[in-house]
PDB file of C-alpha atoms in Angstrom:
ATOM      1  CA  UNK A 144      18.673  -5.801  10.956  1.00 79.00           C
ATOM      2  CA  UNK A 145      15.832  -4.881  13.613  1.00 83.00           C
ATOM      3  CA  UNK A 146      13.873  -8.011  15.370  1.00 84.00           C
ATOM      4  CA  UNK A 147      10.974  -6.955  13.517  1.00 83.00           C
ATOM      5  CA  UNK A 148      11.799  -6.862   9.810  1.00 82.00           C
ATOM      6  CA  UNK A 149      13.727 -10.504  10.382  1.00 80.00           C
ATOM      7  CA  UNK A 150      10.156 -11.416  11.956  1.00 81.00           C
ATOM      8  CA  UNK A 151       8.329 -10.432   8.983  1.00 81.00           C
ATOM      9  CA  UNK A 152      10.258 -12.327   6.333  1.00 84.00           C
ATOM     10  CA  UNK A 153       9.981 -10.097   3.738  1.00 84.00           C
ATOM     11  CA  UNK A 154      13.734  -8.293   3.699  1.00 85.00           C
ATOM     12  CA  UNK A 155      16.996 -10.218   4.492  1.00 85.00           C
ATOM     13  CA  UNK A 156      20.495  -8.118   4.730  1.00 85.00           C
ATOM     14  CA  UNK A 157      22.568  -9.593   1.913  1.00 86.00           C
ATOM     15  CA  UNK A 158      25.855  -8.525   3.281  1.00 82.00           C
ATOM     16  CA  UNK A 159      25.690  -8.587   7.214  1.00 74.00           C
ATOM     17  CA  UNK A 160      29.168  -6.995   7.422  1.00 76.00           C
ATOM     18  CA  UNK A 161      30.165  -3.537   6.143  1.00 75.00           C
ATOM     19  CA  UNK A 162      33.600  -3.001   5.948  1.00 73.00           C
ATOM     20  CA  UNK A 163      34.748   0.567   5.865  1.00 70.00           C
ATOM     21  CA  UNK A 164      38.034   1.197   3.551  1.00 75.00           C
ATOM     22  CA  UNK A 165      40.783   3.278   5.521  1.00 77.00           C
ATOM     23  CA  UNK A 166      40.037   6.800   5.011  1.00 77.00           C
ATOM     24  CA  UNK A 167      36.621   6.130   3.960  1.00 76.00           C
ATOM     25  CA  UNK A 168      33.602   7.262   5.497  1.00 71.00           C
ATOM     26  CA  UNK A 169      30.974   5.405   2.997  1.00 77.00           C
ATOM     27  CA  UNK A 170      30.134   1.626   3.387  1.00 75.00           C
ATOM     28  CA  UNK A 171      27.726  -0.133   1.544  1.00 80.00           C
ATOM     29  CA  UNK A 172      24.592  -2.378   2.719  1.00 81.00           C
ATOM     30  CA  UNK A 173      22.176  -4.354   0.415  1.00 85.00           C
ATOM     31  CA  UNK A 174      18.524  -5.501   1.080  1.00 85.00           C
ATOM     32  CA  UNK A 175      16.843  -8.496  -0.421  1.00 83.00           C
ATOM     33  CA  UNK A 176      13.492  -8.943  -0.770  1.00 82.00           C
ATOM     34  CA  UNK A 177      13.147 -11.974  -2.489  1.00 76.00           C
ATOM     35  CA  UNK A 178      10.220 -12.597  -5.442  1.00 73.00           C
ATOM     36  CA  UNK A 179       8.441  -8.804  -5.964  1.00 71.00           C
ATOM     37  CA  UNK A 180       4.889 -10.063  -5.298  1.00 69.00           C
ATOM     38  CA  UNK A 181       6.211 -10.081  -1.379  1.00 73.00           C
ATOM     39  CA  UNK A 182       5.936  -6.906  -0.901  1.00 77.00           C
ATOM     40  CA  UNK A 183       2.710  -4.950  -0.555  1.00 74.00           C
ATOM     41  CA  UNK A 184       1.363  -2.412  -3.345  1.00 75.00           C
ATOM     42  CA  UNK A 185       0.978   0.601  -1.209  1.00 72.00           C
ATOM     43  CA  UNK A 186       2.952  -0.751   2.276  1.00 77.00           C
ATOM     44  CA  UNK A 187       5.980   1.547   3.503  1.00 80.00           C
ATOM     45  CA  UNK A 188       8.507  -0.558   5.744  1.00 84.00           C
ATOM     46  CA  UNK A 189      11.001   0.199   8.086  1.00 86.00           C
ATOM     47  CA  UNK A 190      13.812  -1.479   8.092  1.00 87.00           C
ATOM     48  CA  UNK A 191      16.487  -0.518  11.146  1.00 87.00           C
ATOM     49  CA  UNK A 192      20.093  -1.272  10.749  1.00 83.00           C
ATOM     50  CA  UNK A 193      22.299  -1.212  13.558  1.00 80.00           C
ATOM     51  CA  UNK A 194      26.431  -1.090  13.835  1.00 76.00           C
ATOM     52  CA  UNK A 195      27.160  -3.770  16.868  1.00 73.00           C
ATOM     53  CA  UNK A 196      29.936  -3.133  17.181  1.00 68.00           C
ATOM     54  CA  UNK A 197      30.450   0.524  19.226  1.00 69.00           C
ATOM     55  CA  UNK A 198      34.052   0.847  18.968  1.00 66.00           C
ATOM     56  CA  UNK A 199      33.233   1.283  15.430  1.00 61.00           C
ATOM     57  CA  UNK A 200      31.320   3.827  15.343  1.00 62.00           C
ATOM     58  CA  UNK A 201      31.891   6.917  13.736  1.00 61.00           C
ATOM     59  CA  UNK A 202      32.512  10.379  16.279  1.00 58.00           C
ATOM     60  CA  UNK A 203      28.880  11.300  15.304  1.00 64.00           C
ATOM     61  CA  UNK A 204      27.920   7.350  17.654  1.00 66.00           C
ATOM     62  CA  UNK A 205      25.327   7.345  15.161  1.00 72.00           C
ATOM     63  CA  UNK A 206      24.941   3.362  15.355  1.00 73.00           C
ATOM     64  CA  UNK A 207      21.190   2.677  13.855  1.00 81.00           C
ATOM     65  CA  UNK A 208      20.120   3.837  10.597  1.00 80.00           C
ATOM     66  CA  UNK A 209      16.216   3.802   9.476  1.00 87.00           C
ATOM     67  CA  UNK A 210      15.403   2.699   6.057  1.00 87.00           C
ATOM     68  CA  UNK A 211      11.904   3.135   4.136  1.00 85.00           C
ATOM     69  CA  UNK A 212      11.457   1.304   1.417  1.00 84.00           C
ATOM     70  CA  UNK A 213       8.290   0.523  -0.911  1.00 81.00           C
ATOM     71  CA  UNK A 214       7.656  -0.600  -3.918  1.00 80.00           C
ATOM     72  CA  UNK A 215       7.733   1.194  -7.735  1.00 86.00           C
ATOM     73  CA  UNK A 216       4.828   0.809  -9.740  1.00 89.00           C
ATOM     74  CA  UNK A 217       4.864   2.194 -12.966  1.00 94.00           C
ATOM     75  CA  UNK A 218       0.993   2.885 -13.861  1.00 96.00           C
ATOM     76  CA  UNK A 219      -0.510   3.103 -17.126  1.00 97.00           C
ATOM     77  CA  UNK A 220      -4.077   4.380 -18.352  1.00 97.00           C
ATOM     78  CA  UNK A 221      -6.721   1.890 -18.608  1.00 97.00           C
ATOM     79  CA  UNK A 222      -9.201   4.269 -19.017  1.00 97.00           C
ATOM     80  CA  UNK A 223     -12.100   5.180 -17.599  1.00 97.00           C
ATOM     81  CA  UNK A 224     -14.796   3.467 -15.563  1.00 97.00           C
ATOM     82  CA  UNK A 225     -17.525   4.277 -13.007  1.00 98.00           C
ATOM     83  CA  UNK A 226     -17.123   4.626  -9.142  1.00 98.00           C
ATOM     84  CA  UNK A 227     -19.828   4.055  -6.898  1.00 98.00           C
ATOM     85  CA  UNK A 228     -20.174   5.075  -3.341  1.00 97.00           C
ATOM     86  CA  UNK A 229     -22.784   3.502  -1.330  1.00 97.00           C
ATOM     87  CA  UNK A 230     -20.851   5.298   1.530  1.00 96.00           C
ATOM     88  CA  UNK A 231     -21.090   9.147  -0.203  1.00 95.00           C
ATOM     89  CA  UNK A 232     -24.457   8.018  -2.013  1.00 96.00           C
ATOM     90  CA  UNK A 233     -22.485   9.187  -5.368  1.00 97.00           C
ATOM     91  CA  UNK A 234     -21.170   8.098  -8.387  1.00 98.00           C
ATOM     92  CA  UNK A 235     -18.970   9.542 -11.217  1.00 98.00           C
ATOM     93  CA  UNK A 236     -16.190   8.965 -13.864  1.00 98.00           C
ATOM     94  CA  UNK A 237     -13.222   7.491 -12.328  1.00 98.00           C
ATOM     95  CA  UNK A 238      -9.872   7.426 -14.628  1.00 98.00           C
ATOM     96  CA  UNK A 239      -8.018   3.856 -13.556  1.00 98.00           C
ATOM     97  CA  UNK A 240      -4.812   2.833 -14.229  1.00 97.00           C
ATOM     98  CA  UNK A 241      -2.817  -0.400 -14.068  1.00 96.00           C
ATOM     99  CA  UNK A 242       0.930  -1.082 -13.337  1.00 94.00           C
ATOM    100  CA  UNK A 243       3.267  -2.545 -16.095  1.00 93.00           C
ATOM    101  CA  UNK A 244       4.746  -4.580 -12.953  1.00 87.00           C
ATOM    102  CA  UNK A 245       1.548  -6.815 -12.111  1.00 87.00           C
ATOM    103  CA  UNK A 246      -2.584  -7.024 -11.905  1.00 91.00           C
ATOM    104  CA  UNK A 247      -2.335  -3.906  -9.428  1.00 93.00           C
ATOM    105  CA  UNK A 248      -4.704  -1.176 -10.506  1.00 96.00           C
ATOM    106  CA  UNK A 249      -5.207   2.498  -9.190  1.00 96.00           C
ATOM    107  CA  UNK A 250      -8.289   4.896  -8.667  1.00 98.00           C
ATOM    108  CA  UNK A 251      -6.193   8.558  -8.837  1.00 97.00           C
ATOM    109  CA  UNK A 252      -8.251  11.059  -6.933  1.00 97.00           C
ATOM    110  CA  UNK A 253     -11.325   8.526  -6.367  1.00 97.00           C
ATOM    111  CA  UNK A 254     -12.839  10.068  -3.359  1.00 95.00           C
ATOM    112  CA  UNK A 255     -11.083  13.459  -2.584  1.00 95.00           C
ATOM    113  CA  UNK A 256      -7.807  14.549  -4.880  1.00 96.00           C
ATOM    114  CA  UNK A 257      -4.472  13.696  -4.356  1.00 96.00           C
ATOM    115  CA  UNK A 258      -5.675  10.326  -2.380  1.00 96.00           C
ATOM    116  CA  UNK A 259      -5.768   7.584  -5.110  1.00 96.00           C
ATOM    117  CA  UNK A 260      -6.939   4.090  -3.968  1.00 96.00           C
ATOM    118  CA  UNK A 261      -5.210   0.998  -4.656  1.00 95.00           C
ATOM    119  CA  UNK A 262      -5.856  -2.541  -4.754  1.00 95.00           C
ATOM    120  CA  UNK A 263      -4.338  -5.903  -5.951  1.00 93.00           C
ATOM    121  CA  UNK A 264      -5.824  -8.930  -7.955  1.00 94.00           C
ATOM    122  CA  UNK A 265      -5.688 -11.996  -8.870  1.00 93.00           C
ATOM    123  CA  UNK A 266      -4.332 -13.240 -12.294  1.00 90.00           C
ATOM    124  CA  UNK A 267      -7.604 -14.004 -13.788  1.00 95.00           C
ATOM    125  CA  UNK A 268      -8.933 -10.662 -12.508  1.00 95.00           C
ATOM    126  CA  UNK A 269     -11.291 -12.822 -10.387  1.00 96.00           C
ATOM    127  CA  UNK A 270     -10.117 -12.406  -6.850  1.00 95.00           C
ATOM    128  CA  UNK A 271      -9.124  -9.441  -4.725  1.00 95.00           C
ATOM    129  CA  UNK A 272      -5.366 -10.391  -3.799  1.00 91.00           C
ATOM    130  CA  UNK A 273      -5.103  -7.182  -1.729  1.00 89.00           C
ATOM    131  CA  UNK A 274      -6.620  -4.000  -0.299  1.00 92.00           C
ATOM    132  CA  UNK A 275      -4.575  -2.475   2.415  1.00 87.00           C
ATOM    133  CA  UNK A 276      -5.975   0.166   4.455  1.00 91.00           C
ATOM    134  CA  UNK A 277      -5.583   3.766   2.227  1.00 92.00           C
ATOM    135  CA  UNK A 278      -6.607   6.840   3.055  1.00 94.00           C
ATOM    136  CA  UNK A 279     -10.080   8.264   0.883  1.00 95.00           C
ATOM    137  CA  UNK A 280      -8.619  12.036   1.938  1.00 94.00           C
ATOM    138  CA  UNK A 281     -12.122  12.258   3.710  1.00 93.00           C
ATOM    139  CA  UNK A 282     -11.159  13.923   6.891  1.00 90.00           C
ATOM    140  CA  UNK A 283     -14.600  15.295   7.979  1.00 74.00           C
ATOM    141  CA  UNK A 284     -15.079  13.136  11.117  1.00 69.00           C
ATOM    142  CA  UNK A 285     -14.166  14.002  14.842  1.00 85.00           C
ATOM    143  CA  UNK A 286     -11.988  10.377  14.382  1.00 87.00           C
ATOM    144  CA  UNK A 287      -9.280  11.722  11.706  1.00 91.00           C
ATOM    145  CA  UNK A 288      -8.839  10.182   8.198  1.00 94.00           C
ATOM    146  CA  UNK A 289     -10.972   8.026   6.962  1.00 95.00           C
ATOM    147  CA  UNK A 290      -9.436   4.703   5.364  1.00 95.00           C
ATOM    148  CA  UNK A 291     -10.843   2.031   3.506  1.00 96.00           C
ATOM    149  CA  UNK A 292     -10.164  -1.595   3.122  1.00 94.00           C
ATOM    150  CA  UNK A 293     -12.081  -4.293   1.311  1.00 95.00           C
ATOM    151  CA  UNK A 294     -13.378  -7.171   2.885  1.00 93.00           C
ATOM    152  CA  UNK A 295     -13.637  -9.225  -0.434  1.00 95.00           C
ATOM    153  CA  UNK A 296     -14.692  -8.441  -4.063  1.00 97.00           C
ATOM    154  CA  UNK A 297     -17.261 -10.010  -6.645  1.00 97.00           C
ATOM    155  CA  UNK A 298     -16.862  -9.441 -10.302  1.00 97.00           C
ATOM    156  CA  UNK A 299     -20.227  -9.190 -12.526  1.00 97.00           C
ATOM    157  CA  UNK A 300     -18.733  -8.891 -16.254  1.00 96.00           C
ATOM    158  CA  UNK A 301     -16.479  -5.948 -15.888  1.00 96.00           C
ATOM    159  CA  UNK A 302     -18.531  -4.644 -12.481  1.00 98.00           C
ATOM    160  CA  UNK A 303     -15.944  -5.310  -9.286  1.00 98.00           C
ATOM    161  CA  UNK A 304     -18.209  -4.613  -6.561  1.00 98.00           C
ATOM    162  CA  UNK A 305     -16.460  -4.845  -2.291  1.00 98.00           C
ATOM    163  CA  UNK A 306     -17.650  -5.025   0.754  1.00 97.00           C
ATOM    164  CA  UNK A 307     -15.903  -2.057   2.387  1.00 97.00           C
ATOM    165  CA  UNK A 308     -15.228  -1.442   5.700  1.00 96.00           C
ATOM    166  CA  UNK A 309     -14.302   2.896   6.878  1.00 95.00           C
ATOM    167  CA  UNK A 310     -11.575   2.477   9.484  1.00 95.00           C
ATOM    168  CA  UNK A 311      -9.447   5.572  11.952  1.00 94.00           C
ATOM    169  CA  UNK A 312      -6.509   5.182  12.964  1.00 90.00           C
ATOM    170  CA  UNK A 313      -6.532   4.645  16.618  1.00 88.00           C
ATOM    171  CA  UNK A 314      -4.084   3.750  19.751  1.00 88.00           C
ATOM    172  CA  UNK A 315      -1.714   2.079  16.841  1.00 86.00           C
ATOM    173  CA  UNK A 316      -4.161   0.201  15.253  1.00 89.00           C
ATOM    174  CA  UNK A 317      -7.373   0.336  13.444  1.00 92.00           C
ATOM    175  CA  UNK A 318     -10.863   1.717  15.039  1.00 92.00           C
ATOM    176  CA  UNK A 319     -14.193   0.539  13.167  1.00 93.00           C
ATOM    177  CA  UNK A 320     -16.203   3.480  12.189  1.00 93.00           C
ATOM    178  CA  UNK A 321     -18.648   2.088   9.046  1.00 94.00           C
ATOM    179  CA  UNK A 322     -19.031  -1.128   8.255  1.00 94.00           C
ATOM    180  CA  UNK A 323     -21.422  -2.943   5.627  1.00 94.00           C
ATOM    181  CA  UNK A 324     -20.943  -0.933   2.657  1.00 97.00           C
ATOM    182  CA  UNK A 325     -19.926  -1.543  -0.946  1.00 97.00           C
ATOM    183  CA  UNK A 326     -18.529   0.336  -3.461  1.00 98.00           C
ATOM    184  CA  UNK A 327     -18.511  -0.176  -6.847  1.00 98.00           C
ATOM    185  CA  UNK A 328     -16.623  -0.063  -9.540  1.00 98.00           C
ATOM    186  CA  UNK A 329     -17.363  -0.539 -13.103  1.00 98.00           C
ATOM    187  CA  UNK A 330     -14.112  -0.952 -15.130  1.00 97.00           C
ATOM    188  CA  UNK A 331     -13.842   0.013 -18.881  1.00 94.00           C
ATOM    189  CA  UNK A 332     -14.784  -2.275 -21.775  1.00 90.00           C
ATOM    190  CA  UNK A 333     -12.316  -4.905 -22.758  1.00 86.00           C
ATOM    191  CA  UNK A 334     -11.499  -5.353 -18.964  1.00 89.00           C
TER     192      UNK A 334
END
């Protein structure tokens, strides 16, 4: 396994050797990831695996392998709440859901469709747990897509409101474009 994943500490190769059975051109690898809650709501990682060993290679010398892997998160309807924009100076209905697997909710569509925003909390629904940089699907800058990540939360009765911050992607990491915002988001009764 690459340098990188061991670094992060999230995957570890359960079976560091794959053996190939004569006349077989399949061999199996497994990934651990430990407890769930490790890995990310919305993060993709990359996980290289190489063959060390070159005289084993196949006659393609295809010796590293990339693997994605995320996590599956089954949502469920929650109903429907009210977004606030402080950004876009608008509100409306938003539809949220929650996944079966943990306190991780979703906005579908929130700010443009087909660009749902995500965001993890804590068991008593009290404290943000996690807000990764998404993408709003606002592309109307000279930077590129527009992503947003929280800087915190505070709950009012069922009102979540975060301090946002609009990010770019830029030179492999993240370029500051607004800052000092909140949105809002007023979750359905019963929440």
């Amino acid at each position: 396994m690459d340098e990188a994943t061991i670094a992060e500490g999230i995957f570890s190769l359960n079976n560091p050797a794959v053996t190939f059975a004569k006349g077989e051109a399949v061999g199996y690898v497994e990934l651990g990831f430990g407890e769930i809650n490790n890995l990310g709501a919305t993060e993709k990682y990359e996980i290289v695996l190489t063959i060390d060993n070159e005289d084993q290679l196949s006659s393609s010398q295809l010796g590293k392998i990339k693997v994605l892997a995320q996590r599956k998160l089954t949502w469920e309807s929650i109903g429907t709440g009210t977004y606030t924009s402080e950004l876009f100076d608008d509100s409306w209905p938003q539809p949220i859901e929650k996944a079966i697997e943990g306190n991780i909710y979703r906005l579908p569509d929130c700010i443009v469709e087909g660009y749902p925003l995500v965001f993890s909390l804590s068991d008593d629904k009290q404290e943000l747990i996690a807000w990764d940089p998404q993408p709003t699907g606002y592309d109307g800058t000279n930077y590129g897509m527009l992503y947003f990540t929280a800087e915190g939360m505070e709950r009012q009765g069922n009102v979540l409101s975060f301090p946002m911050r609009g990010v770019v992607s830029y030179n492999g990491g993240w370029g500051l474009l607004y800052q000092d915002f909140t949105e809002t988001l007023e979750m359905p009764e019963g929440f």
